Amino acid sequence: MMTDHSPSPLLGRFQRLVSIKQEELAPLCWGWLYIFSLLCAYYILRPIRDTVSTLTGAHSLPWLFTAVLITMLLLQWPYNKLSQRLPRERFISYSYQACALILCAFALGFARHGGLHNLFLGRAFFIWVSVFNLFAVSVFWALIVDIFDSERGKRLFGLLAAAATIGAIGGSGLTSLVADHLSTPVLLIIAVVLIQVSIFSAKRLSRCGRRLSHSVTEEKPRQPSTGGGLTPLLIGIRQTIASPYLLGICGYILFYSVTSTLLYFQQATIVQHAFTQPNQRTTFFANVDLAINVLTLICQLTASGKIISRWGVAVSLTLLPLVSILGFGWLGAAPSLSVLVGFTIVRRAINFALARPSREILFTVVPTSEKYHAKVFIDTLVYRMGDQVGAWSYQAVSLLGVAALPLTLLSMILAAGWAGLSVALGRAQRRKAQQLPQQPPPATRD
């Protein structure tokens, strides 16, 4: 009888290369499939959402961004309540199934009522996708940090981040290939199927993850906090206001969000004039997303770790605002589609590959409670507040009638202030890291 269950030589080499233990392999694989399918679904939806922004007109976008913020605030209380009261597997399943049902409703609505040219449905879809993005990914990471402890996270989270990037490549690549041949409702149904894969993977991940730690052996409902569903948000606001360091991180997020929104408005205007058909715009946005994610993956595999470890957080944080200064100046001097594409691809790839992991490093030197409460406040509400500032700033500048020059100057001034803050934040993080108790290096580090 052949009862040899030893891993294959190829699998053994892979485990040694990335320092994976045998009991971690199954949870890691399910986590990989979970985030891959989730990001693949989102990057099918994202080009459709961006197409809606070109159809609704730049004058409507500030109101849409305001509606996104209001929707997030309205969902904050039920989200916290349900996450505290429901067992983990049921909360994830119910939440994602609700998202899938909403997508099916949008698919039916687009099929029966004029597709993306129906502005009411299109604007509702824009708001929903913008909220779904932050919600779905935050639920994933909440499950991941509940299963993998800090030591495992240092070894394995990079693989999960790569899976997210590959999923984004898959979703944008698929949309690029089929957007001219398949209708919007069909694309939405494909996203629904991928969300079902995410739900199945999340359940298997949760069950496999119980073996990793005694703390998750029992699946019990979470106890509600005594202060109600808004307590975590209020705690985060209080912690942030009391800490100059966290306020600095808020400033970094606001600079990024405001400048991103200003660029998004320019993108909507330029693409609106460059393409006449919605499917052409969807294909364009999918191609841009594909290029961004391929470049991001290349940077993640080759340069990100080396730049951050060799040059430090201050440099890796500052690179994005410096590129933004040059890019906004270039776009202001030559507001063409080719300049827009080049600037957008480089800027977003640098954000994903360098700025985002560097922002996460900023939180490694703060107390544990601030990592959970203040970070959630900064990553969600502060980020969307930046959208509001950027959207209404664009609207105010547009009232001048010659928006190109004032908008370029505003964007470059903001990016310059952002660069100065990045240097200060990087230095503050280094000082705080030096004050922490020294930990011995883990045995699994190469």
XYZ file of C-alpha atoms in Angstrom:
446
model
C 0.000 0.000 0.000
C 1.147 3.492 -0.810
C 0.543 5.578 2.296
C 3.351 8.088 1.919
C 1.863 11.516 2.634
C 5.154 13.422 2.509
C 5.036 16.622 0.452
C 6.416 16.650 -3.076
C 9.968 17.965 -3.572
C 8.595 21.077 -5.319
C 6.168 21.792 -2.469
C 8.925 21.207 0.070
C 11.229 23.696 -1.652
C 8.415 26.257 -1.790
C 7.693 25.845 1.927
C 11.360 26.328 2.780
C 11.655 29.338 0.470
C 8.808 31.279 2.116
C 9.130 29.708 5.600
C 5.703 28.056 5.688
C 5.023 25.427 8.312
C 2.933 22.378 7.448
C -0.050 23.408 9.608
C -0.086 26.860 7.980
C -0.309 25.633 4.412
C -4.071 24.963 4.220
C -5.138 28.251 5.888
C -2.712 30.159 3.680
C -4.078 28.548 0.507
C -7.685 29.326 1.457
C -6.690 32.876 2.388
C -4.925 33.206 -0.946
C -8.043 32.052 -2.840
C -10.249 34.309 -0.685
C -8.430 37.563 -1.436
C -7.676 36.554 -5.039
C -11.363 36.015 -5.882
C -12.467 39.081 -3.906
C -10.033 41.454 -5.651
C -10.786 39.827 -8.990
C -14.485 40.628 -8.450
C -13.743 44.208 -7.388
C -11.554 44.906 -10.413
C -14.388 43.771 -12.648
C -16.644 46.303 -10.920
C -14.142 49.168 -10.713
C -13.870 49.976 -14.474
C -17.679 49.968 -14.681
C -17.852 52.391 -11.746
C -15.264 54.656 -13.393
C -17.287 54.587 -16.610
C -20.285 55.821 -14.629
C -18.192 58.788 -13.450
C -17.679 59.848 -17.083
C -21.377 59.487 -17.913
C -22.737 61.339 -14.896
C -20.483 64.349 -15.460
C -17.832 66.016 -13.293
C -20.425 68.431 -11.874
C -22.233 65.504 -10.184
C -19.161 63.820 -8.706
C -18.893 66.014 -5.559
C -22.440 65.001 -4.641
C -21.644 61.348 -5.292
C -18.581 61.491 -3.035
C -20.711 63.122 -0.335
C -23.289 60.346 -0.728
C -20.510 57.750 -0.310
C -19.418 59.339 2.987
C -22.998 59.547 4.295
C -23.632 55.915 3.323
C -20.503 54.794 5.172
C -21.588 56.677 8.295
C -25.077 55.177 8.141
C -23.657 51.659 7.802
C -21.156 52.096 10.646
C -23.603 51.296 13.447
C -25.202 48.129 11.948
C -21.779 46.917 10.783
C -20.290 47.163 14.285
C -23.377 45.641 15.899
C -23.528 42.652 13.550
C -19.777 42.025 13.706
C -20.004 41.905 17.509
C -23.106 39.723 17.786
C -22.754 37.178 14.968
C -20.246 34.317 14.852
C -17.405 35.100 12.491
C -18.339 32.672 9.701
C -21.987 33.739 9.657
C -21.121 37.453 9.682
C -18.832 37.083 6.663
C -21.275 34.854 4.812
C -24.324 37.054 5.459
C -22.444 40.246 4.591
C -21.015 38.975 1.319
C -24.272 37.291 0.323
C -26.024 40.625 0.824
C -23.446 42.225 -1.469
C -24.027 39.486 -4.059
C -27.800 40.033 -3.938
C -27.344 43.782 -4.421
C -25.117 43.082 -7.441
C -27.793 40.781 -8.889
C -30.331 43.583 -8.434
C -28.034 46.008 -10.254
C -27.540 43.460 -13.062
C -31.308 43.101 -13.457
C -31.797 46.868 -13.331
C -29.132 47.577 -15.963
C -30.562 44.832 -18.201
C -34.106 46.206 -18.063
C -33.597 49.964 -17.791
C -31.050 51.205 -20.309
C -27.741 49.950 -18.935
C -25.188 52.499 -17.723
C -27.082 55.293 -19.483
C -29.651 55.094 -16.685
C -28.120 57.812 -14.508
C -30.102 56.958 -11.362
C -28.941 53.328 -11.407
C -25.435 54.337 -12.450
C -25.024 56.792 -9.584
C -26.385 54.264 -7.083
C -23.898 51.725 -8.453
C -21.031 54.235 -8.097
C -21.898 54.793 -4.426
C -22.306 51.079 -3.703
C -19.005 50.006 -5.302
C -17.115 52.780 -3.459
C -18.471 51.502 -0.128
C -18.074 47.814 -1.049
C -14.373 48.308 -1.744
C -13.452 49.414 1.786
C -15.927 47.077 3.485
C -15.003 43.860 1.683
C -11.250 44.223 2.095
C -11.541 45.268 5.763
C -13.591 42.136 6.496
C -10.883 40.001 4.884
C -8.075 41.503 6.947
C -10.158 41.321 10.130
C -10.417 37.548 9.604
C -6.747 37.218 8.686
C -5.412 39.011 11.773
C -7.833 36.939 13.892
C -6.290 33.703 12.578
C -2.598 34.497 12.028
C -0.623 35.883 14.945
C 2.084 38.537 14.646
C 4.944 36.102 14.012
C 3.034 34.312 11.264
C 1.915 37.623 9.815
C 5.493 38.769 9.266
C 6.169 35.639 7.211
C 2.874 35.168 5.371
C 1.139 38.517 4.824
C 3.407 39.323 1.889
C 2.070 36.255 0.065
C -1.507 37.363 0.716
C -0.702 40.858 -0.573
C 0.715 39.299 -3.739
C -2.481 37.238 -4.097
C -4.513 40.450 -3.896
C -2.408 42.004 -6.663
C -2.732 38.899 -8.845
C -6.500 38.928 -8.274
C -6.595 42.578 -9.350
C -4.640 41.651 -12.487
C -7.090 38.831 -13.194
C -10.171 41.025 -12.791
C -8.895 43.973 -14.814
C -7.421 41.658 -17.474
C -10.709 39.782 -17.853
C -12.683 43.018 -18.120
C -10.236 44.367 -20.684
C -10.720 41.280 -22.842
C -14.495 40.924 -22.692
C -15.934 44.419 -22.022
C -16.473 44.987 -25.753
C -18.251 41.635 -26.124
C -20.242 41.137 -22.904
C -22.899 43.428 -21.451
C -22.592 45.106 -18.070
C -25.131 42.732 -16.428
C -23.071 39.700 -17.513
C -19.920 41.231 -16.016
C -21.789 41.818 -12.757
C -22.918 38.178 -12.646
C -19.297 37.064 -13.110
C -18.414 39.222 -10.101
C -21.246 37.566 -8.126
C -19.776 34.127 -8.882
C -16.356 35.283 -7.667
C -17.921 36.611 -4.446
C -19.404 33.128 -3.891
C -15.885 31.709 -4.219
C -14.760 34.239 -1.593
C -17.516 33.130 0.793
C -16.629 29.456 0.393
C -12.930 30.219 0.872
C -13.617 32.344 3.961
C -15.539 29.494 5.588
C -12.761 26.995 4.896
C -10.128 29.489 6.055
C -11.982 30.056 9.320
C -12.312 26.315 9.988
C -8.693 25.530 9.100
C -7.496 28.499 11.140
C -8.955 27.128 14.372
C -6.151 24.612 14.574
C -3.502 27.339 14.589
C -4.440 28.848 17.930
C -6.405 27.794 20.982
C -7.872 31.274 21.087
C -10.017 30.581 18.038
C -10.940 26.992 18.833
C -14.452 27.909 19.911
C -16.613 29.815 17.462
C -18.725 32.047 19.672
C -20.741 35.178 19.116
C -18.799 38.314 19.826
C -19.856 40.234 22.887
C -21.218 43.675 22.196
C -19.326 46.558 23.694
C -21.062 48.417 26.479
C -20.888 51.681 24.594
C -22.828 50.543 21.525
C -21.963 50.135 17.878
C -20.285 53.513 17.441
C -17.903 53.077 20.372
C -14.903 51.840 18.312
C -15.220 54.840 15.991
C -15.498 57.317 18.869
C -12.502 55.761 20.627
C -10.503 56.059 17.404
C -11.405 59.733 17.019
C -10.394 60.459 20.626
C -7.075 58.614 20.289
C -6.225 60.384 17.048
C -6.929 63.871 18.357
C -4.733 63.195 21.414
C -1.696 62.054 19.384
C 0.373 64.409 17.162
C 1.842 61.304 15.487
C -1.601 59.936 14.551
C -2.675 63.403 13.415
C 0.355 63.362 11.118
C -0.809 60.040 9.642
C -4.247 61.630 9.189
C -2.585 64.442 7.286
C -0.771 61.969 5.028
C -4.033 60.154 4.235
C -5.828 63.446 3.602
C -3.126 64.692 1.212
C -3.255 61.416 -0.691
C -7.052 61.275 -0.819
C -7.507 64.932 -1.823
C -4.945 64.762 -4.634
C -6.361 61.412 -5.801
C -9.825 62.943 -6.045
C -8.520 65.965 -7.974
C -6.814 63.575 -10.407
C -9.988 61.462 -10.636
C -12.015 64.491 -11.733
C -9.483 65.363 -14.428
C -9.545 61.741 -15.551
C -13.350 61.773 -15.874
C -13.232 64.914 -18.030
C -10.412 63.742 -20.332
C -11.843 60.244 -20.846
C -15.305 61.663 -21.509
C -13.923 63.562 -24.488
C -11.631 60.745 -25.676
C -14.240 57.953 -25.929
C -17.877 58.134 -26.965
C -19.142 54.629 -26.071
C -19.459 53.317 -22.470
C -17.920 49.934 -23.364
C -14.870 51.735 -24.806
C -14.432 53.629 -21.538
C -14.842 50.432 -19.493
C -12.156 48.727 -21.597
C -9.871 51.751 -21.207
C -10.215 51.802 -17.418
C -9.669 48.037 -17.266
C -6.473 48.364 -19.341
C -5.174 51.094 -17.020
C -5.963 48.962 -13.947
C -4.220 45.995 -15.567
C -1.056 48.010 -16.251
C -1.066 49.409 -12.709
C -1.414 46.002 -11.080
C 1.212 44.331 -13.282
C 3.672 47.130 -12.466
C 2.732 46.874 -8.785
C 3.382 43.122 -8.716
C 6.761 43.577 -10.390
C 7.706 46.228 -7.823
C 6.458 44.083 -4.927
C 8.562 41.146 -6.069
C 11.727 43.076 -6.916
C 12.047 46.539 -5.389
C 9.566 47.386 -2.621
C 11.260 45.550 0.238
C 14.724 46.680 -0.813
C 13.746 50.354 -1.068
C 11.945 50.403 2.282
C 14.633 48.450 4.140
C 17.607 50.268 2.573
C 16.358 53.851 2.373
C 13.842 53.861 5.209
C 10.218 54.853 5.652
C 10.835 58.579 5.143
C 12.100 58.033 1.589
C 9.433 55.480 0.652
C 6.687 57.789 1.945
C 8.092 60.870 0.190
C 8.456 59.276 -3.237
C 4.708 59.377 -3.962
C 4.213 63.135 -3.302
C 7.353 63.952 -5.305
C 6.014 61.986 -8.272
C 2.667 63.758 -7.769
C 4.304 67.192 -8.023
C 5.925 66.263 -11.334
C 2.823 64.482 -12.631
C 0.356 67.272 -11.873
C 2.720 69.790 -13.444
C 3.059 67.631 -16.553
C -0.710 67.069 -16.772
C -1.373 70.801 -16.349
C 1.058 71.650 -19.171
C -0.230 68.906 -21.522
C -3.714 67.688 -20.464
C -3.839 64.730 -22.867
C -4.974 61.133 -22.544
C -1.427 59.763 -22.870
C -0.094 62.017 -20.084
C -3.067 61.074 -17.887
C -2.429 57.352 -18.427
C 1.296 57.612 -17.712
C 0.824 59.690 -14.555
C -2.026 57.525 -13.234
C -0.157 54.251 -13.747
C 3.070 55.437 -12.102
C 1.313 57.174 -9.213
C -1.007 54.312 -8.270
C 1.694 51.668 -8.701
C 4.001 53.576 -6.344
C 1.135 53.907 -3.870
C 0.386 50.161 -3.862
C 3.998 48.998 -3.909
C 5.661 51.545 -1.588
C 3.396 54.128 0.062
C 0.732 51.735 1.342
C 3.122 49.265 3.048
C 5.054 52.243 4.432
C 1.827 53.636 5.913
C 1.243 50.279 7.595
C 4.762 50.452 9.066
C 3.827 53.770 10.678
C 1.302 51.892 12.846
C 3.821 49.311 14.095
C 5.138 51.751 16.725
C 1.797 52.744 18.289
C -0.012 50.972 21.175
C -2.193 47.986 20.298
C -5.490 49.763 21.032
C -4.572 52.531 18.591
C -3.821 49.968 15.893
C -7.415 48.751 16.111
C -9.428 51.888 16.835
C -7.488 54.872 15.498
C -6.361 52.983 12.401
C -9.932 52.056 11.458
C -11.008 55.684 11.865
C -8.102 56.947 9.736
C -8.417 54.294 7.017
C -12.150 54.808 6.507
C -13.657 58.077 7.708
C -10.553 60.266 7.279
C -9.957 58.782 3.814
C -13.519 59.585 2.709
C -13.305 63.052 4.249
C -10.329 63.632 1.957
C -12.563 62.695 -0.962
C -14.984 65.424 0.127
C -12.260 68.070 0.363
C -10.901 67.124 -3.058
C -14.314 66.953 -4.709
C -15.592 70.286 -3.452
C -12.203 71.947 -4.008
C -12.435 70.928 -7.655
C -15.958 72.316 -7.811
C -14.868 75.611 -6.226
C -11.876 76.007 -8.547
C -14.057 75.191 -11.562
C -16.252 78.181 -10.748
C -13.318 80.400 -11.766
C -14.033 79.379 -15.349
C -10.367 78.644 -16.160
C -9.869 75.643 -13.950
C -6.739 74.198 -15.536
C -4.089 76.547 -14.121
C -5.585 77.044 -10.611
C -6.202 73.292 -10.323
C -2.620 72.480 -11.335
C -1.197 74.980 -8.854
C -3.478 73.728 -6.067
C -2.486 70.115 -6.712
C 1.246 70.882 -6.790
C 1.073 72.994 -3.594
C -0.774 70.188 -1.795
C 1.781 67.621 -3.005
C 4.655 69.822 -1.789
C 3.133 70.055 1.700
C 2.532 66.306 1.556
C 6.227 65.691 0.807
C 7.313 67.760 3.821
C 4.906 65.872 6.089
C 6.207 62.541 4.723
C 9.767 63.361 5.782
C 8.602 64.381 9.274
C 6.495 61.231 9.660
C 9.342 58.971 8.580
C 11.688 60.547 11.123
C 9.063 60.306 13.876
C 8.518 56.621 13.116
C 12.249 55.955 13.332
C 12.486 57.715 16.721
C 9.528 55.760 18.097
C 10.964 52.481 16.782
C 14.258 53.166 18.564
C 12.380 53.704 21.830
C 10.606 50.333 21.651
C 12.036 47.351 23.589
C 14.413 45.413 21.373
C 13.042 42.071 20.165
C 15.278 39.162 19.139
C 15.021 38.408 15.414
C 12.675 35.497 14.595
C 14.357 32.204 13.861
C 12.624 31.848 10.523
C 13.981 35.078 9.024
C 16.336 34.558 6.078
